[in-house]
Coordinates of C-alpha atoms in Angstrom, one line a residue:
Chain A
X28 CA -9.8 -26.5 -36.9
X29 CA -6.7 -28.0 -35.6
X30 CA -4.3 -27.8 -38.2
X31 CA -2.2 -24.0 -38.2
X32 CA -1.4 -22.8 -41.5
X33 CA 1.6 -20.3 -41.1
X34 CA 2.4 -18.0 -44.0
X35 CA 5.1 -18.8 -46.8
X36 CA 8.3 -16.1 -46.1
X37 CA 9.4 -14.1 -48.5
X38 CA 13.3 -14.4 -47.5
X39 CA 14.1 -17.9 -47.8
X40 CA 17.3 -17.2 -49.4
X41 CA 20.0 -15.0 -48.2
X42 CA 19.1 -15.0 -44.9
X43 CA 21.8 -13.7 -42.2
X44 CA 19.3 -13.3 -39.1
X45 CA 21.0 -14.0 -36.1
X46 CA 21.2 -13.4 -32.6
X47 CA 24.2 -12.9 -30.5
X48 CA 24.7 -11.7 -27.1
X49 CA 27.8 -11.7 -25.1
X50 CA 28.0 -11.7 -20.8
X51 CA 24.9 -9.6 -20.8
X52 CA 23.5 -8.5 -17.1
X53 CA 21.0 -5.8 -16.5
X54 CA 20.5 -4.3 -13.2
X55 CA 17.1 -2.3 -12.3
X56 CA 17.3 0.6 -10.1
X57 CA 14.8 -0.3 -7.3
X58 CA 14.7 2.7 -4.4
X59 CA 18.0 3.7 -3.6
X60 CA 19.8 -0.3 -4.5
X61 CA 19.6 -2.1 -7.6
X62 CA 18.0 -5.1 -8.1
X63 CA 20.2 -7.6 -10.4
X64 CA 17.8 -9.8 -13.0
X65 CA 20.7 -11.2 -15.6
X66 CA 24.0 -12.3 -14.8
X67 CA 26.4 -12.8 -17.1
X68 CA 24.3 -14.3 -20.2
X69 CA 25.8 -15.9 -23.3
X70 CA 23.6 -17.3 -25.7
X71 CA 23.5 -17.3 -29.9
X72 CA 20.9 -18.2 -32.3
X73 CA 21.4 -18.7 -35.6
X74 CA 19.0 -18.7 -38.8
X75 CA 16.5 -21.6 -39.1
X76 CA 17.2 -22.6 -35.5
X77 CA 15.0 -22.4 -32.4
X78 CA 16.1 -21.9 -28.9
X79 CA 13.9 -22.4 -25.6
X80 CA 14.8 -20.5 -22.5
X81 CA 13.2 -22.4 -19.7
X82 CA 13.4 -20.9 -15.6
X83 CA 10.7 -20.0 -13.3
X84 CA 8.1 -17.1 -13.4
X85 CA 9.8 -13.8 -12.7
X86 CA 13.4 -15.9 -13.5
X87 CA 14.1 -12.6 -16.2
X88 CA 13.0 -14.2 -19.1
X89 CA 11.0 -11.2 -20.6
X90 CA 13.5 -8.9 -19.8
X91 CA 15.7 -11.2 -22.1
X92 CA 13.1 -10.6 -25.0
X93 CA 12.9 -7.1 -24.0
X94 CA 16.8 -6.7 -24.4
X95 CA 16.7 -8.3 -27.9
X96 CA 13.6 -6.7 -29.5
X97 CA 15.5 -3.4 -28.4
X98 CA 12.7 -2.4 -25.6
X99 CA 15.4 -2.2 -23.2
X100 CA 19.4 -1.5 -23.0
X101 CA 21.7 -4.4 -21.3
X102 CA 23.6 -2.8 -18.7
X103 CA 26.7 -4.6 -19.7
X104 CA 27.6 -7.0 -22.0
X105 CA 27.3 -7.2 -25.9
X106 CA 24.0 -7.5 -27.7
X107 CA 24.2 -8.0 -31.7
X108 CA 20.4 -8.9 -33.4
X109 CA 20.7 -8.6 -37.2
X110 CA 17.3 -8.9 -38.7
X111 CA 13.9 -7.9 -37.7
X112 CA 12.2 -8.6 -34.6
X113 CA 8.9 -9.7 -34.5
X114 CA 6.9 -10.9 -30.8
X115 CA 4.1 -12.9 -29.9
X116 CA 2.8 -12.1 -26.8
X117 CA 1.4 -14.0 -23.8
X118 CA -1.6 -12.7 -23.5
X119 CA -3.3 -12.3 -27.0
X120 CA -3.6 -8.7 -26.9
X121 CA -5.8 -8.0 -29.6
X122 CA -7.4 -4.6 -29.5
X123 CA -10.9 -5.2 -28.1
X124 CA -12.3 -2.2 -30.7
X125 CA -10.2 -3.8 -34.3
X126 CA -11.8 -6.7 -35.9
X127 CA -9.7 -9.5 -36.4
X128 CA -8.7 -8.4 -39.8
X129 CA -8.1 -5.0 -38.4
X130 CA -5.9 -6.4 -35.7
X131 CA -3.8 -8.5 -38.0
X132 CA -3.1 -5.4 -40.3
X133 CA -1.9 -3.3 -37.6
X134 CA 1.6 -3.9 -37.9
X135 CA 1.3 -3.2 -41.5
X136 CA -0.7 -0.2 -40.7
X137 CA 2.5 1.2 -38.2
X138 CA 4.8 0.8 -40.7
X139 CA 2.7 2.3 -43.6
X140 CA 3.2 -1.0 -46.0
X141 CA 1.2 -1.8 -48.7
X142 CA -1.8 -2.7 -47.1
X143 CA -3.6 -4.0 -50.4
X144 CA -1.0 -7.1 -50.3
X145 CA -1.2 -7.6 -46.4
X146 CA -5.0 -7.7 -46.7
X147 CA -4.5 -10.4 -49.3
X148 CA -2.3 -12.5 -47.3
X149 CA -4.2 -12.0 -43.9
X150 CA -7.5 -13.2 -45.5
X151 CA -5.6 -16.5 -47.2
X152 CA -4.3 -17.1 -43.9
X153 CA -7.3 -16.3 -41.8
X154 CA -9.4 -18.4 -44.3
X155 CA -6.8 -21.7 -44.5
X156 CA -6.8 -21.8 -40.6
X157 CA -10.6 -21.9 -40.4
X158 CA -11.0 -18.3 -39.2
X159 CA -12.3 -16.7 -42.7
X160 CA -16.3 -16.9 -41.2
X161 CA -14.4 -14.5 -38.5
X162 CA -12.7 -11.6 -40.4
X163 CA -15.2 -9.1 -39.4
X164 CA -15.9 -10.4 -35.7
X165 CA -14.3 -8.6 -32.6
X166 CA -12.4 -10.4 -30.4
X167 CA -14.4 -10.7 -27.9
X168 CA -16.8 -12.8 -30.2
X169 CA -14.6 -15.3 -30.8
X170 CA -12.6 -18.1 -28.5
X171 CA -9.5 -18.0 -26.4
X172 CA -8.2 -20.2 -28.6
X173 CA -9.2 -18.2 -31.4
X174 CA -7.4 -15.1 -30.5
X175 CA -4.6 -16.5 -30.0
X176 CA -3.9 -17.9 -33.5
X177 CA -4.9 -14.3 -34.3
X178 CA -2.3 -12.8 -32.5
X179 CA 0.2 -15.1 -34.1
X180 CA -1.4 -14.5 -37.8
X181 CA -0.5 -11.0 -36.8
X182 CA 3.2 -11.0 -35.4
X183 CA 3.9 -13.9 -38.4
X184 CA 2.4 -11.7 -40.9
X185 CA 5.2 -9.6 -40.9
X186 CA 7.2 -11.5 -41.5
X187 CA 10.5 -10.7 -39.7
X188 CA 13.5 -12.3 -38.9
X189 CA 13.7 -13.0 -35.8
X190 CA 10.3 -14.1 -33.9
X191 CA 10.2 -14.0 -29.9
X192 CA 7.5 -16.3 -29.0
X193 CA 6.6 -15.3 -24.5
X194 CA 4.9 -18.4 -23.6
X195 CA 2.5 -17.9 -26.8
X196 CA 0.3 -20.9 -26.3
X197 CA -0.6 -21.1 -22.6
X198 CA -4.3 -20.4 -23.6
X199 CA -4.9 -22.9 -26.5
X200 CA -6.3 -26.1 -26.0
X201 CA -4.1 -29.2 -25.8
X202 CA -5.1 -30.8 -29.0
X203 CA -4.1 -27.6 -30.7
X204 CA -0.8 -26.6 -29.2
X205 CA 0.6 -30.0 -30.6
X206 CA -0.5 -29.1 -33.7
X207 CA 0.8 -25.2 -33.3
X208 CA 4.7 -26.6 -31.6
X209 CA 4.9 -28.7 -34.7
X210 CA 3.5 -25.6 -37.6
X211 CA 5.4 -23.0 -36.0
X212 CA 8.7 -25.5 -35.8
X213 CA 8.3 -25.9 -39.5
X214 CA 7.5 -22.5 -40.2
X215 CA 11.4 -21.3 -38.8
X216 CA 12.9 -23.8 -39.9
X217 CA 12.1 -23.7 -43.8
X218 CA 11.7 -19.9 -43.5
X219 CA 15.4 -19.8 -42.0
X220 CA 14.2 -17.2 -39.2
X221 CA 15.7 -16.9 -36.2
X222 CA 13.2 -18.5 -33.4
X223 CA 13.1 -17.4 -29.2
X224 CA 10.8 -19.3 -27.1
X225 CA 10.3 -18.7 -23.8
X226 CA 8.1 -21.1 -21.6
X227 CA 8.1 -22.7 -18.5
X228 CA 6.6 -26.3 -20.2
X229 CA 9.4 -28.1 -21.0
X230 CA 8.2 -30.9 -23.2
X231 CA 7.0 -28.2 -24.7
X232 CA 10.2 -26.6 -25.2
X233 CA 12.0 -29.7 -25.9
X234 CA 9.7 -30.5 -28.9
X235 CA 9.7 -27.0 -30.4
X236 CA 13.6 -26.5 -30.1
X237 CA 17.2 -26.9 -31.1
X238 CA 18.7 -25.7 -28.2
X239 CA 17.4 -25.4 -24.6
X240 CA 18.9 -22.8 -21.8
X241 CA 18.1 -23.4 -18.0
X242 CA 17.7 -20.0 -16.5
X243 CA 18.3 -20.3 -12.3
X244 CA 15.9 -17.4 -10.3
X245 CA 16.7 -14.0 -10.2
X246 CA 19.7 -12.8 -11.0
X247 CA 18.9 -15.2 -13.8
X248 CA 22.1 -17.1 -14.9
X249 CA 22.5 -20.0 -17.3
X250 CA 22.2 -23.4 -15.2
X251 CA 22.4 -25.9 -18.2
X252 CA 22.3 -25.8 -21.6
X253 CA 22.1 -28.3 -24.3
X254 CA 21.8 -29.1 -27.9
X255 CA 18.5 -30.9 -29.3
X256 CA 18.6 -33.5 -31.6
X257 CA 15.0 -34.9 -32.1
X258 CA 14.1 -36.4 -35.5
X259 CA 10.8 -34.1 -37.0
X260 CA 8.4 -36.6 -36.9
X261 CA 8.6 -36.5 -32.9
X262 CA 8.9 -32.8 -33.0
X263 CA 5.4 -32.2 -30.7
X264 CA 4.8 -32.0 -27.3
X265 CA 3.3 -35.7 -27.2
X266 CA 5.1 -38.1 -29.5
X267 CA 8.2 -36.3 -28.3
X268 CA 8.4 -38.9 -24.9
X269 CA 9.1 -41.6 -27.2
X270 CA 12.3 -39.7 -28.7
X271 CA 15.1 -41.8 -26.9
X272 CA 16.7 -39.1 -25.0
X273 CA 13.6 -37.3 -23.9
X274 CA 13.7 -39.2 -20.6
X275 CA 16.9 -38.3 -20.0
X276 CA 16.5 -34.6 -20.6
X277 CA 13.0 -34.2 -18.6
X278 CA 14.7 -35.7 -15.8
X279 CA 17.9 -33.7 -16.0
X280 CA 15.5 -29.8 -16.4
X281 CA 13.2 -31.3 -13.7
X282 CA 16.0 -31.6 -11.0
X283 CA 17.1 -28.6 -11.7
X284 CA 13.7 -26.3 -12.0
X285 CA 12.6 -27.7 -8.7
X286 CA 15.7 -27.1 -6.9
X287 CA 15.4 -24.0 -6.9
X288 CA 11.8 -24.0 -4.8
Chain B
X21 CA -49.6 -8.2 -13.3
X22 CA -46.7 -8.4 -10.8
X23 CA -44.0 -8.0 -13.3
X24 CA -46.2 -4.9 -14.7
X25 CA -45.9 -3.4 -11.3
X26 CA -42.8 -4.3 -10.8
X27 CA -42.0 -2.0 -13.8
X28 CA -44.0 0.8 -13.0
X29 CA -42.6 0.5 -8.8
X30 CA -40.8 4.1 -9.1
X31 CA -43.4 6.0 -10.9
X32 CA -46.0 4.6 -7.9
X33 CA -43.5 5.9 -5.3
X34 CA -44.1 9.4 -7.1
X35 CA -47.4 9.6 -7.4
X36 CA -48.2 8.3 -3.8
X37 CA -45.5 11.4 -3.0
X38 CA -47.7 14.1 -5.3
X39 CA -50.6 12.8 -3.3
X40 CA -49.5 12.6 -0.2
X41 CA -47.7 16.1 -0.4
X42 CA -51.2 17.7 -1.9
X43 CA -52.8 16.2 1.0
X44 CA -50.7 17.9 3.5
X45 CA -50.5 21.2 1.9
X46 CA -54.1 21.6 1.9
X47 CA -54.4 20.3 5.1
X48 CA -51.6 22.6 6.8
X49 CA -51.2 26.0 5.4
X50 CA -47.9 26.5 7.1
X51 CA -46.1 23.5 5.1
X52 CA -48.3 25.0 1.6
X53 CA -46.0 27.8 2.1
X54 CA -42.6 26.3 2.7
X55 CA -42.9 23.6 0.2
X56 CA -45.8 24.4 -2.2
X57 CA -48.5 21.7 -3.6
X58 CA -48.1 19.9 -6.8
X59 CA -51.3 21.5 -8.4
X60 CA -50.1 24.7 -7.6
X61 CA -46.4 23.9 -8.9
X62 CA -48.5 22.0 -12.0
X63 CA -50.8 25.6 -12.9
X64 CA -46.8 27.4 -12.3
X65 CA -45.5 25.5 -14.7
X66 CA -48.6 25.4 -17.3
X67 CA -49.0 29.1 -16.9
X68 CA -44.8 30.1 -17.2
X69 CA -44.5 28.0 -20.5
X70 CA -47.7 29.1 -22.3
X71 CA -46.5 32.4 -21.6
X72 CA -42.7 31.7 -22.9
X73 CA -41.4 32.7 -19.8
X74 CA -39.8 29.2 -18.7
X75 CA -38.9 28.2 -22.5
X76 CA -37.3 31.5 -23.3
X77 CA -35.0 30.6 -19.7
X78 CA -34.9 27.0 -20.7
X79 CA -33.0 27.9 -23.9
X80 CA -30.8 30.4 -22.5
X81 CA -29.7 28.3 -19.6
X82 CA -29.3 25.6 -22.1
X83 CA -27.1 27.3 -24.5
X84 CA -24.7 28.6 -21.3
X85 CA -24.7 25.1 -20.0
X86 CA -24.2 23.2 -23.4
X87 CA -21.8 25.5 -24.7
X88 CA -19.2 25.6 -21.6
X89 CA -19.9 21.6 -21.3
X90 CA -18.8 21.8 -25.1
X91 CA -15.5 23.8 -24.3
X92 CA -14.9 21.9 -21.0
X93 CA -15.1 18.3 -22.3
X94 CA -12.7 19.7 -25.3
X95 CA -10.3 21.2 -23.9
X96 CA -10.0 19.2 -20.5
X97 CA -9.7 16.2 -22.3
X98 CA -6.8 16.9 -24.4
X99 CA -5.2 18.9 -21.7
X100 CA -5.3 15.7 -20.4
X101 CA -4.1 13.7 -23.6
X102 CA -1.1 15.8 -23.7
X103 CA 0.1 15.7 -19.7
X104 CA 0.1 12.0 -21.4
X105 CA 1.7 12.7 -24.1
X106 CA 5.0 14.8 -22.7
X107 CA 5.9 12.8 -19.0
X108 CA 7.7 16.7 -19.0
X109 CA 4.6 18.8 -19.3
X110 CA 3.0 16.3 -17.1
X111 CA 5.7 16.8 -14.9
X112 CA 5.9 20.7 -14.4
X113 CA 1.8 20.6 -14.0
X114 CA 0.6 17.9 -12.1
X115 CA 1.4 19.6 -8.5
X116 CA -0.8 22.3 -10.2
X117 CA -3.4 20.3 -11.3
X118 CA -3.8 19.1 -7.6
X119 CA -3.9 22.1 -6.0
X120 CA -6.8 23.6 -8.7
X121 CA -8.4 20.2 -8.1
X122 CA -8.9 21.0 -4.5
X123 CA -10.6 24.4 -4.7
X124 CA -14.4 24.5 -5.6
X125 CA -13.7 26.2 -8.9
X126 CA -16.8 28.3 -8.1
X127 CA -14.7 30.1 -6.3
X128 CA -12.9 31.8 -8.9
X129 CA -16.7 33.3 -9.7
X130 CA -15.8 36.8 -9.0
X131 CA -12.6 36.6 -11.0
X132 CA -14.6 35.2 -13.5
X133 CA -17.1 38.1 -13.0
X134 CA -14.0 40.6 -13.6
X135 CA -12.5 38.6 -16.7
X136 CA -16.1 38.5 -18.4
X137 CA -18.4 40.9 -17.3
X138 CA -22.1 39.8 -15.8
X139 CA -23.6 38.5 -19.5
X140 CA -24.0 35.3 -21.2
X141 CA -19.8 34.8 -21.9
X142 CA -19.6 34.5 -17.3
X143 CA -21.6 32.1 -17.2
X144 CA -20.9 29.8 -20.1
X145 CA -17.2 30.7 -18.3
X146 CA -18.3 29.6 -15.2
X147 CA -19.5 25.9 -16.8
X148 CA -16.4 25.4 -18.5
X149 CA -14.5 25.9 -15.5
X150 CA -16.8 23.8 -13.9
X151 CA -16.2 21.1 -16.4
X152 CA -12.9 21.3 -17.3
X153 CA -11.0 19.8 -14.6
X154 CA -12.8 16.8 -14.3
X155 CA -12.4 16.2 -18.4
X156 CA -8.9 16.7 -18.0
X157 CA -8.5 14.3 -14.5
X158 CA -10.6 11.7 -16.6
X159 CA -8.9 11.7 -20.0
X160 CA -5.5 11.6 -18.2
X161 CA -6.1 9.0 -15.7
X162 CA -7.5 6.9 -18.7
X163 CA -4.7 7.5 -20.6
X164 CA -2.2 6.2 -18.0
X165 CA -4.3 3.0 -17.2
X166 CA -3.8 1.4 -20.6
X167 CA -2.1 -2.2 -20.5
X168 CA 1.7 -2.0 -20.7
X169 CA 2.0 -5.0 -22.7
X170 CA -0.2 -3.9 -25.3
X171 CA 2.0 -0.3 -24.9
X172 CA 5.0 -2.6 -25.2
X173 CA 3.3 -4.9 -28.3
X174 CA 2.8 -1.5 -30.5
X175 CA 6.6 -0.2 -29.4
X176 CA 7.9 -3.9 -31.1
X177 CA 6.2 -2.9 -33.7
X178 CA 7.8 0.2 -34.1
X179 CA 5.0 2.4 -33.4
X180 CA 5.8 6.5 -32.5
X181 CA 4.0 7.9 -29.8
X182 CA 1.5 10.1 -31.9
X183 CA 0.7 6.3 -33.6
X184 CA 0.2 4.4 -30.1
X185 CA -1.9 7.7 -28.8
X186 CA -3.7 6.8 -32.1
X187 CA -4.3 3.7 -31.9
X188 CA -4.4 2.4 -28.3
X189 CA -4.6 5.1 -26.0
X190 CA -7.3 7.2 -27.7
X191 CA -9.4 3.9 -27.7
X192 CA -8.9 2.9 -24.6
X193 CA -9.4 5.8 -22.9
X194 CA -12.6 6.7 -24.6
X195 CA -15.0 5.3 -21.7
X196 CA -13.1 7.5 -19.4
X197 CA -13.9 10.8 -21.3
X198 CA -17.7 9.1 -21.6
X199 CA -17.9 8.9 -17.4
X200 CA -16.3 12.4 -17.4
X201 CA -19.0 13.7 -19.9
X202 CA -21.5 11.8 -17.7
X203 CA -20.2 13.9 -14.5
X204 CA -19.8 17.0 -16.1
X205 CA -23.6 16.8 -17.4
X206 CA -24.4 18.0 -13.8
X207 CA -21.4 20.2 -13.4
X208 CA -22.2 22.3 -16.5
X209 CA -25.6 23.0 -15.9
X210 CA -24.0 23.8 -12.4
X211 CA -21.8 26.1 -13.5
X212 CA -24.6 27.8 -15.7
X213 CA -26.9 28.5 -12.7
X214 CA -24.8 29.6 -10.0
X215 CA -23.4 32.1 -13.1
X216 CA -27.1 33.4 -12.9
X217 CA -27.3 33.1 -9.3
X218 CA -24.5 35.9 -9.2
X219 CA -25.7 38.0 -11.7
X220 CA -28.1 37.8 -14.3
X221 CA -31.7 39.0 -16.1
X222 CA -32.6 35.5 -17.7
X223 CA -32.4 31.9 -17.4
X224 CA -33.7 29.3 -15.4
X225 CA -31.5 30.5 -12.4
X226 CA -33.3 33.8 -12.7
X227 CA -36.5 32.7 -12.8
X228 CA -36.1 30.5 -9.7
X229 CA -34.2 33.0 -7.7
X230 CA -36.6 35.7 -8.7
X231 CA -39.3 33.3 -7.6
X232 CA -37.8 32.3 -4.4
X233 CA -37.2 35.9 -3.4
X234 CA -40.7 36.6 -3.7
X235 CA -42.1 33.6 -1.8
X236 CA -43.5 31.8 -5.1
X237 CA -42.1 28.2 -4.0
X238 CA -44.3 26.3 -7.0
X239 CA -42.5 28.9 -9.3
X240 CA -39.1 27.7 -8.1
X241 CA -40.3 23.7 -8.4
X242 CA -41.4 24.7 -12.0
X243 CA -38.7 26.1 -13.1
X244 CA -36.5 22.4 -11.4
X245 CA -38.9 20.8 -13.1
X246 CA -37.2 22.5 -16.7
X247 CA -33.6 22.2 -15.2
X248 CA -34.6 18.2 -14.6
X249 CA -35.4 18.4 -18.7
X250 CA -31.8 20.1 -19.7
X251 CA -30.3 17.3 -17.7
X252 CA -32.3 14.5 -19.2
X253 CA -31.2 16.6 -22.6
X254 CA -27.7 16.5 -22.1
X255 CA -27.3 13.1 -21.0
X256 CA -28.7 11.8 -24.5
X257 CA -25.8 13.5 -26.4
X258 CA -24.0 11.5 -24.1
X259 CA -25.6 8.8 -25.0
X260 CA -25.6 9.3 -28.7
X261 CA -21.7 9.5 -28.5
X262 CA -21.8 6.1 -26.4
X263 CA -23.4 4.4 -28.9
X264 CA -21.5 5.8 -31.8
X265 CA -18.4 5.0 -30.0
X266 CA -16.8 2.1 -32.2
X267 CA -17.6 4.5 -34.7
X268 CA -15.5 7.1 -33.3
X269 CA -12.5 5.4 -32.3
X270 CA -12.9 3.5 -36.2
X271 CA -12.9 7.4 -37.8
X272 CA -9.8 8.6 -35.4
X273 CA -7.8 5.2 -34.6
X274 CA -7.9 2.9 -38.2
X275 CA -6.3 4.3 -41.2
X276 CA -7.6 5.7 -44.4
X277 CA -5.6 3.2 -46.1
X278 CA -6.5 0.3 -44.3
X279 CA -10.4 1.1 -44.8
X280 CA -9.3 1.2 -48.2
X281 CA -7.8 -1.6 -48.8
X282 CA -10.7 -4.0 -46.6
X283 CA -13.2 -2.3 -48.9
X284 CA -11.9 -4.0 -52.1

């Protein structure tokens, strides 16, 4: 069961998703001051390209996804997202009472779509990534590992434009998440979505991405950022070391990550 | 033969209390009279049902109790759903909520006792007041602890708040309004009895405080003894609904449509 089938889009043409955001900072009001978590960000993302935003815990990563997928307001700057957002979360969050077919059409179920086609496609995918034995079992019955290809069946399923990955695969086993970096890679690519992935495992992020950003602690600015040019075949978190610059680049993040201990 | 009485330990501590307490109150008249002896409570009880007496109360008391845990669990819990649902009502109430929370409710018995009267509608009053508060506490509380992220996953999917009350808080909060039924149980049947300890001609209050008055201690143990039953009654419903909750939350929380369309 290693292999991750991801699900054929409908809108590989004529695809304008993109993400554009202009010196963005947000400020929280925190009793009586404000506490400052993004200083003056600038990043775009284009259709079929991933980027990786790598920083610390509590660096304001999520607030970042939280200002695209419209959760939350920038306090300055300019934010432009054409397309539709879709998230997969960190922690699987399936719904402990749905079974896994039921959590996988919830989406669908929210925006009243035809649920007669969504059922179709979530079995065919549930059945190609060896969870088909599963459809009717509660998440509680089935594996970490498990759930969390669930949870991505069900944000992938919808197919939207523009997917916000928050550290998606810290609970899969290693074997797998090569095999997941490499599927969900070719999934945004040859869909032309617009891919945001935010991790602290750098290979990780180097393998998946096209463009990397080095967020510095909070108020989280951007500390480096560079293009990725890896050929496909070393697009996965293990062959990626043997990709000439990898070395380089490790090095270069790793300085500056634990600098900022 | 060790796990067997291992099983059986509490029912041995109550017998070797029945015998013990027979012994004494045949040996000492003086405790006999304050407490009673479990043959004498036994021949009470034997003699009140035959007769009707303690069935006739038993239903009475029963439908008071049932009925206000019925309205209190009902109406507490979405009182408590919607202080979840509008931060504004929530708002305006809570300070009041606290305040009400802090008084014994039983002390609004002889408003009650001017609102209703001194028949059946007082005291089935008095147990939904005595309910209420707690369902409303419970289903509120239970609404607020739901995971944010899983708040924030249905908002991203772009979920209205009637569709995440649907679908994740109603769920979630479902074992809270179970404890709260579990409470209230006790609260209602509470509330039913001290509305017959006020004023009444029936029910298993009036049988014991009839009893007591008169000295007739068995009577009164009897009559626990039916109030002990109502419990044990209620807390099967409770139990029914436990058991039936996937059930529940599948009827209220997962579309028509998407039933549909997993039949086929």
């Amino acid at each position: 069961m290693k292999t991750m089938s991801l699900p054929t889009s409908r809108s590989e043409q004529n695809n304008i998703a993109s993400i554009k955001i202009e010196n963005v900072s947000k400020q929280f009001p925190v009793n009586g001051g404000e506490l400052s978590v993004l200083d003056n960000i600038s990043l775009d993302v284009k259709s079929g390209e991933i980027l990786a935003i790598v920083g610390r815990s509590g660096s304001g990563k999520s607030t970042l996804l939280n200002i695209i997928s419209g959760l939350e307001k920038a306090t300055t700057g300019q934010v432009s997202v054409h397309g539709s957002v879709g998230y997969v979360p960190q922690k699987d969050l399936l719904l402990p009472w749905r079974t896994v077919v039921g959590n996988i059409l919830l989406p669908a179920e929210i925006k009243k779509a035809n649920l007669k086609t969504s059922v179709i496609k979530a079995r065919d995918l549930l059945r190609k990534n060896g969870l088909g034995d599963f459809e009717k079992s509660y998440p509680s019955e089935i594996s970490g590992g498990m759930r969390q290809k669930v949870s991505l069946i069900r944000t992938l399923l919808q197919d939207s434009d523009i997917v916000l990955f928050d550290e998606p695969f810290s609970a899969i086993d290693f074997d797998a998440r090569l095999q997941l970096v490499k599927e969900v890679r070719s999934y945004i690519v040859s869909a032309q979505k617009v891919g945001v992935f935010v991790t602290h495992n750098f290979e990780e992020a180097i393998a998946v991405s096209d463009k990397i950003v080095v967020f510095s602690e909070r108020p989280a600015k951007i500390i480096y950022q560079t293009e990725i040019n890896i050929p496909d075949e070393y697009r996965d978190p293990i062959n990626v070391r043997k990709s000439k610059d990898f070395q380089e680049l490790f090095e270069r993040i790793w300085k500056l990550i634990s600098k900022q201990i | 033969m060790k796990k067997f009485l291992y099983k059986i330990s509490p029912l041995l501590l109550f017998v070797a209390i029945l015998v013990v307490w027979q012994v004494f109150a045949s040996q000492f008249p003086r405790f006999n009279f304050l407490f009673g002896s479990p043959s004498e409570i036994f021949a009470s009880f034997v003699r009140n049902t035959v007769s009707g007496r303690l069935l006739s109360d038993f239903v009475i008391t029963g439908f008071e109790a049932l009925t206000g845990f019925v309205f209190g669990v009902i109406f507490g819990t979405l009182a408590g759903f919607v202080l979840w649902y509008s931060p504004l009502v929530a708002r305006i109430f809570r300070p009041y909520i606290v305040i009400l929370g802090a008084i014994p409710v039983f002390a609004f018995a002889p408003m009650v006792i001017v609102w209703f009267g001194i028949g059946l509608s007082m005291k089935i009053a008095m147990a939904t007041l005595g309910t209420f508060l707690i369902a409303l506490t419970q289903a509120y509380e239970g609404a607020k602890s739901v995971d944010v992220e899983e708040f924030r996953l249905l908002k991203i999917f772009g979920a209205t708040r009637f569709q995440i009350f649907q679908k994740v808080i109603f769920p979630s909060s479902l074992s809270w309004v179970l404890a709260s039924m579990k409470l209230n149980v006790g609260f209602a049947l509470l509330g039913a009895f001290i509305g017959e300890f006020i004023s009444s001609n029936q029910g298993l209050g009036h049988f014991m405080i009839r009893a007591g008055s008169l000295y007739d201690i068995p009577s009164v143990f009897a009559g626990g003894v039916y109030l002990v039953l109502l419990a044990l009654l209620f807390n099967l419903i409770v139990v029914f609904v436990e058991k039936n909750k996937m059930k529940i939350i599948e009827i209220f929380s997962v579309s028509r449509e998407t039933k549909r369309a997993l039949k086929d």
